[in-house]
Amino acid sequence: MLVSAWKSSEEIEHSLEGKQNIAVFSCNVCANLNGTGGARGLRRMTALLRQWKKRVVVAKTVNVCCSEEILRQYINIYIRPRREVCDALVMLSCAGGVKCAFLCDPGVPVIAATDSLGSGVISTSRPFYDVGICSSCDHCVLTWTAGICPVSGCPAKKKYGPCKKAPEQAGPCVVDTSRPCVWREIEKVADMAALARLADIHGQKDYTRLPSAAAKPTPPWLRRCSGRFMARIPGLSRLVDMVR
């Protein structure tokens, strides 16, 4: 799942300078489970806006912000009729939702209130920083490292083996001494021979990925209907807010 985190209040307030009447869209999917979106994120953002003496003209949860057809319905229903009294649209979503809002051209400035950190595990037992954030390195090696990502865990970004200066036994990282060397942990559970072979495979100039399965996409009209339907369901945000 895409992991997002709040920007600082200073940055958000700076982005809203000179803007008084604010609309807020909050994503009900990834951002909801991150605590940056959904009804909880919406309540937090609207409270901040009122603290800054802003006027909230629209505050809505969106079933999914990164689908153009769906988000466009929310914009058509809630933003376009209020453009004359709306100075900005604040998005509580991943970067995909923010980009989608720009693509839909709501007619008002789009403001991102969160940062996308990458894909990762949403866990109630451990912070996502401990579990590890995917840095989208193109060639995943988790199969051979027992789920420990060497790219996100190693400051030197070594994917197939430790750097030459790595400690021979468990010890601090030579690049960042405040953390232990992740490769000493990986070596206990990893198939190092397989990783060496992967380095050769991934380095081949003729490396060819399998083609994606040819699936017929959902028709745009059906997505539009879905967005229009979800945008008008009363009490939906309360139901989604129960999933945490």
Short mmCIF file of C-alpha atoms in Angstrom, two decimals:
data_model
loop_
_atom_site.label_atom_id
_atom_site.label_comp_id
_atom_site.label_asym_id
_atom_site.label_seq_id
_atom_site.Cartn_x
_atom_site.Cartn_y
_atom_site.Cartn_z
CA MET A 1 0.00 0.00 0.00
CA LEU A 2 1.16 3.56 -0.64
CA VAL A 3 2.42 5.14 2.57
CA SER A 4 1.83 8.85 3.11
CA ALA A 5 2.69 11.27 5.91
CA TRP A 6 1.48 14.72 6.84
CA LYS A 7 3.45 17.74 5.69
CA SER A 8 4.34 20.22 8.43
CA SER A 9 1.62 22.68 9.44
CA GLU A 10 4.03 25.47 8.48
CA GLU A 11 4.32 24.15 4.91
CA ILE A 12 0.57 23.67 4.51
CA GLU A 13 -0.20 27.12 5.90
CA HIS A 14 2.43 28.62 3.58
CA SER A 15 0.76 26.91 0.59
CA LEU A 16 -2.55 28.49 1.59
CA GLU A 17 -1.30 32.05 1.95
CA GLY A 18 -3.76 34.49 0.39
CA LYS A 19 -6.43 31.79 0.11
CA GLN A 20 -9.45 32.11 2.41
CA ASN A 21 -12.18 29.76 1.16
CA ILE A 22 -10.92 26.18 1.13
CA ALA A 23 -12.25 22.85 -0.16
CA VAL A 24 -10.83 19.56 1.14
CA PHE A 25 -10.95 16.12 -0.47
CA SER A 26 -9.77 13.18 1.63
CA CYS A 27 -9.00 9.74 0.15
CA ASN A 28 -10.80 6.74 1.65
CA VAL A 29 -8.24 4.14 0.54
CA CYS A 30 -4.49 4.23 1.31
CA ALA A 31 -4.51 7.62 3.02
CA ASN A 32 -7.39 6.50 5.24
CA LEU A 33 -5.39 3.54 6.56
CA ASN A 34 -2.35 5.80 7.00
CA GLY A 35 -4.28 8.22 9.18
CA THR A 36 -3.67 11.03 6.69
CA GLY A 37 -6.99 10.67 4.89
CA GLY A 38 -10.49 9.34 5.40
CA ALA A 39 -12.81 10.98 7.91
CA ARG A 40 -10.04 11.25 10.52
CA GLY A 41 -7.72 13.14 8.20
CA LEU A 42 -10.61 15.31 7.09
CA ARG A 43 -11.45 16.26 10.68
CA ARG A 44 -7.83 17.12 11.41
CA MET A 45 -7.43 19.25 8.30
CA THR A 46 -10.67 21.18 8.76
CA ALA A 47 -9.76 21.85 12.40
CA LEU A 48 -6.42 23.28 11.26
CA LEU A 49 -8.10 25.44 8.64
CA ARG A 50 -10.48 26.91 11.19
CA GLN A 51 -7.55 27.48 13.55
CA TRP A 52 -5.95 29.52 10.75
CA LYS A 53 -9.21 31.48 10.35
CA LYS A 54 -9.95 29.87 6.98
CA ARG A 55 -13.47 29.15 5.75
CA VAL A 56 -14.17 25.53 4.81
CA VAL A 57 -16.56 25.51 1.86
CA VAL A 58 -16.32 21.78 1.02
CA ALA A 59 -15.12 18.85 3.15
CA LYS A 60 -15.62 15.45 1.53
CA THR A 61 -14.13 11.98 1.68
CA VAL A 62 -13.55 10.46 -1.77
CA ASN A 63 -13.81 6.71 -2.33
CA VAL A 64 -10.59 6.78 -4.41
CA CYS A 65 -8.66 9.90 -5.45
CA CYS A 66 -6.30 8.40 -8.02
CA SER A 67 -9.01 7.43 -10.54
CA GLU A 68 -9.65 10.27 -12.97
CA GLU A 69 -13.21 9.23 -13.81
CA ILE A 70 -14.19 8.91 -10.13
CA LEU A 71 -12.46 12.06 -8.86
CA ARG A 72 -13.87 14.07 -11.75
CA GLN A 73 -17.40 13.28 -10.53
CA TYR A 74 -16.61 14.65 -7.07
CA ILE A 75 -15.13 17.79 -8.65
CA ASN A 76 -18.15 18.23 -10.92
CA ILE A 77 -20.57 17.81 -8.01
CA TYR A 78 -18.77 19.67 -5.20
CA ILE A 79 -16.12 22.01 -6.66
CA ARG A 80 -17.27 23.39 -10.00
CA PRO A 81 -20.59 24.79 -8.65
CA ARG A 82 -18.59 26.57 -5.91
CA ARG A 83 -15.58 27.82 -7.90
CA GLU A 84 -16.57 31.45 -7.38
CA VAL A 85 -16.43 30.98 -3.60
CA CYS A 86 -13.49 28.51 -3.50
CA ASP A 87 -9.85 29.62 -3.46
CA ALA A 88 -8.09 26.23 -3.25
CA LEU A 89 -8.60 22.47 -3.14
CA VAL A 90 -6.58 20.68 -0.45
CA MET A 91 -5.89 17.02 -1.24
CA LEU A 92 -5.37 14.46 1.53
CA SER A 93 -4.06 11.63 -0.64
CA CYS A 94 -0.94 10.15 -2.17
CA ALA A 95 0.83 11.94 -5.01
CA GLY A 96 -1.34 9.97 -7.44
CA GLY A 97 -4.45 11.65 -6.06
CA VAL A 98 -2.82 15.08 -6.20
CA LYS A 99 -1.76 14.54 -9.83
CA CYS A 100 -5.24 13.29 -10.65
CA ALA A 101 -6.75 16.47 -9.20
CA PHE A 102 -4.52 18.56 -11.48
CA LEU A 103 -5.53 16.36 -14.43
CA CYS A 104 -9.21 16.95 -13.68
CA ASP A 105 -8.59 20.74 -13.70
CA PRO A 106 -10.94 21.82 -10.89
CA GLY A 107 -10.50 25.50 -11.79
CA VAL A 108 -8.85 26.33 -8.45
CA PRO A 109 -5.28 25.77 -7.15
CA VAL A 110 -4.59 22.23 -5.90
CA ILE A 111 -2.69 21.97 -2.60
CA ALA A 112 -1.03 18.75 -1.35
CA ALA A 113 -1.16 18.38 2.45
CA THR A 114 0.69 15.05 2.55
CA ASP A 115 3.90 13.52 1.21
CA SER A 116 4.11 10.11 -0.50
CA LEU A 117 6.87 7.99 1.03
CA GLY A 118 6.54 4.91 -1.17
CA SER A 119 4.76 1.58 -0.88
CA GLY A 120 4.92 -0.36 2.35
CA VAL A 121 3.10 -2.39 4.97
CA ILE A 122 0.38 -0.71 7.02
CA SER A 123 0.79 -2.32 10.43
CA THR A 124 -0.83 -1.70 13.81
CA SER A 125 2.03 -3.45 15.63
CA ARG A 126 5.04 -1.63 14.17
CA PRO A 127 5.71 1.80 12.62
CA PHE A 128 6.02 1.67 8.84
CA TYR A 129 9.59 2.99 9.15
CA ASP A 130 10.50 -0.22 11.03
CA VAL A 131 8.82 -2.48 8.48
CA GLY A 132 10.52 -0.67 5.59
CA ILE A 133 9.34 1.54 2.78
CA CYS A 134 9.66 0.32 -0.80
CA SER A 135 11.88 2.68 -2.80
CA SER A 136 10.71 1.32 -6.17
CA CYS A 137 14.15 0.09 -7.25
CA ASP A 138 12.85 -1.77 -10.37
CA HIS A 139 14.20 -5.22 -9.40
CA CYS A 140 12.77 -6.64 -6.16
CA VAL A 141 14.93 -9.16 -4.28
CA LEU A 142 12.70 -9.75 -1.22
CA THR A 143 12.20 -13.38 -2.30
CA TRP A 144 15.83 -14.09 -1.40
CA THR A 145 16.22 -11.82 1.64
CA ALA A 146 13.31 -13.13 3.75
CA GLY A 147 11.38 -9.91 3.23
CA ILE A 148 14.14 -7.57 4.42
CA CYS A 149 14.65 -4.82 1.83
CA PRO A 150 18.37 -4.09 1.41
CA VAL A 151 17.74 -0.95 -0.65
CA SER A 152 15.54 0.79 1.93
CA GLY A 153 17.60 -0.53 4.85
CA CYS A 154 21.11 0.11 3.51
CA PRO A 155 22.24 3.77 3.20
CA ALA A 156 24.71 2.64 0.51
CA LYS A 157 21.76 1.14 -1.45
CA LYS A 158 23.55 -2.19 -1.95
CA LYS A 159 21.06 -4.70 -3.34
CA TYR A 160 23.02 -7.89 -3.96
CA GLY A 161 25.53 -7.90 -1.12
CA PRO A 162 27.20 -5.73 1.51
CA CYS A 163 29.60 -2.93 0.67
CA LYS A 164 33.35 -3.58 0.93
CA LYS A 165 33.62 -1.59 4.16
CA ALA A 166 30.81 -3.44 5.95
CA PRO A 167 31.71 -4.86 9.38
CA GLU A 168 32.66 -8.53 9.36
CA GLN A 169 30.28 -9.20 12.23
CA ALA A 170 27.19 -7.44 13.58
CA GLY A 171 28.01 -3.79 14.07
CA PRO A 172 27.15 -0.25 13.03
CA CYS A 173 26.74 0.75 9.41
CA VAL A 174 29.85 2.46 8.04
CA VAL A 175 27.75 5.06 6.22
CA ASP A 176 25.32 5.80 9.06
CA THR A 177 26.79 4.72 12.40
CA SER A 178 23.50 5.37 14.20
CA ARG A 179 22.05 2.16 12.75
CA PRO A 180 23.26 -1.44 12.58
CA CYS A 181 24.47 -2.91 9.29
CA VAL A 182 21.36 -4.38 7.68
CA TRP A 183 23.43 -6.77 5.59
CA ARG A 184 24.66 -8.63 8.66
CA GLU A 185 20.99 -9.27 9.47
CA ILE A 186 20.16 -10.22 5.88
CA GLU A 187 23.05 -12.69 5.63
CA LYS A 188 21.55 -14.76 8.45
CA VAL A 189 18.45 -15.55 6.39
CA ALA A 190 19.30 -14.77 2.75
CA ASP A 191 20.36 -16.97 -0.13
CA MET A 192 23.54 -15.07 -1.01
CA ALA A 193 24.32 -17.32 -3.98
CA ALA A 194 20.91 -16.57 -5.46
CA LEU A 195 21.49 -12.84 -4.95
CA ALA A 196 24.79 -13.07 -6.83
CA ARG A 197 22.99 -14.83 -9.68
CA LEU A 198 20.28 -12.15 -9.65
CA ALA A 199 22.93 -9.46 -10.03
CA ASP A 200 23.97 -11.12 -13.29
CA ILE A 201 20.38 -11.57 -14.51
CA HIS A 202 19.34 -8.00 -13.71
CA GLY A 203 22.47 -6.64 -15.35
CA GLN A 204 21.75 -8.23 -18.72
CA LYS A 205 21.14 -5.73 -21.51
CA ASP A 206 18.51 -8.00 -23.06
CA TYR A 207 16.57 -8.44 -19.78
CA THR A 208 12.94 -8.76 -20.85
CA ARG A 209 9.94 -8.69 -18.52
CA LEU A 210 6.90 -10.87 -19.06
CA PRO A 211 4.10 -8.87 -20.68
CA SER A 212 1.23 -7.80 -18.45
CA ALA A 213 -1.91 -9.88 -18.78
CA ALA A 214 -4.25 -8.38 -21.33
CA ALA A 215 -7.26 -7.44 -19.24
CA LYS A 216 -10.17 -5.38 -20.50
CA PRO A 217 -10.27 -2.21 -18.38
CA THR A 218 -13.43 -1.06 -16.68
CA PRO A 219 -15.32 1.19 -19.12
CA PRO A 220 -14.92 4.90 -18.30
CA TRP A 221 -18.71 5.32 -18.11
CA LEU A 222 -18.87 2.70 -15.35
CA ARG A 223 -16.14 4.47 -13.38
CA ARG A 224 -17.99 7.75 -13.77
CA CYS A 225 -21.21 6.15 -12.54
CA SER A 226 -19.32 4.65 -9.60
CA GLY A 227 -17.85 8.03 -8.68
CA ARG A 228 -21.23 9.78 -8.98
CA PHE A 229 -22.93 7.06 -6.93
CA MET A 230 -20.29 7.01 -4.16
CA ALA A 231 -20.17 10.81 -3.99
CA ARG A 232 -23.85 10.93 -3.11
CA ILE A 233 -24.12 8.10 -0.57
CA PRO A 234 -24.96 9.62 2.85
CA GLY A 235 -22.97 8.26 5.77
CA LEU A 236 -20.35 6.52 3.62
CA SER A 237 -17.47 8.33 5.32
CA ARG A 238 -18.58 7.01 8.72
CA LEU A 239 -18.59 3.45 7.40
CA VAL A 240 -15.12 3.76 5.84
CA ASP A 241 -13.77 5.40 9.01
CA MET A 242 -14.45 2.13 10.87
CA VAL A 243 -11.64 0.47 8.85
CA ARG A 244 -8.35 1.42 10.54
#
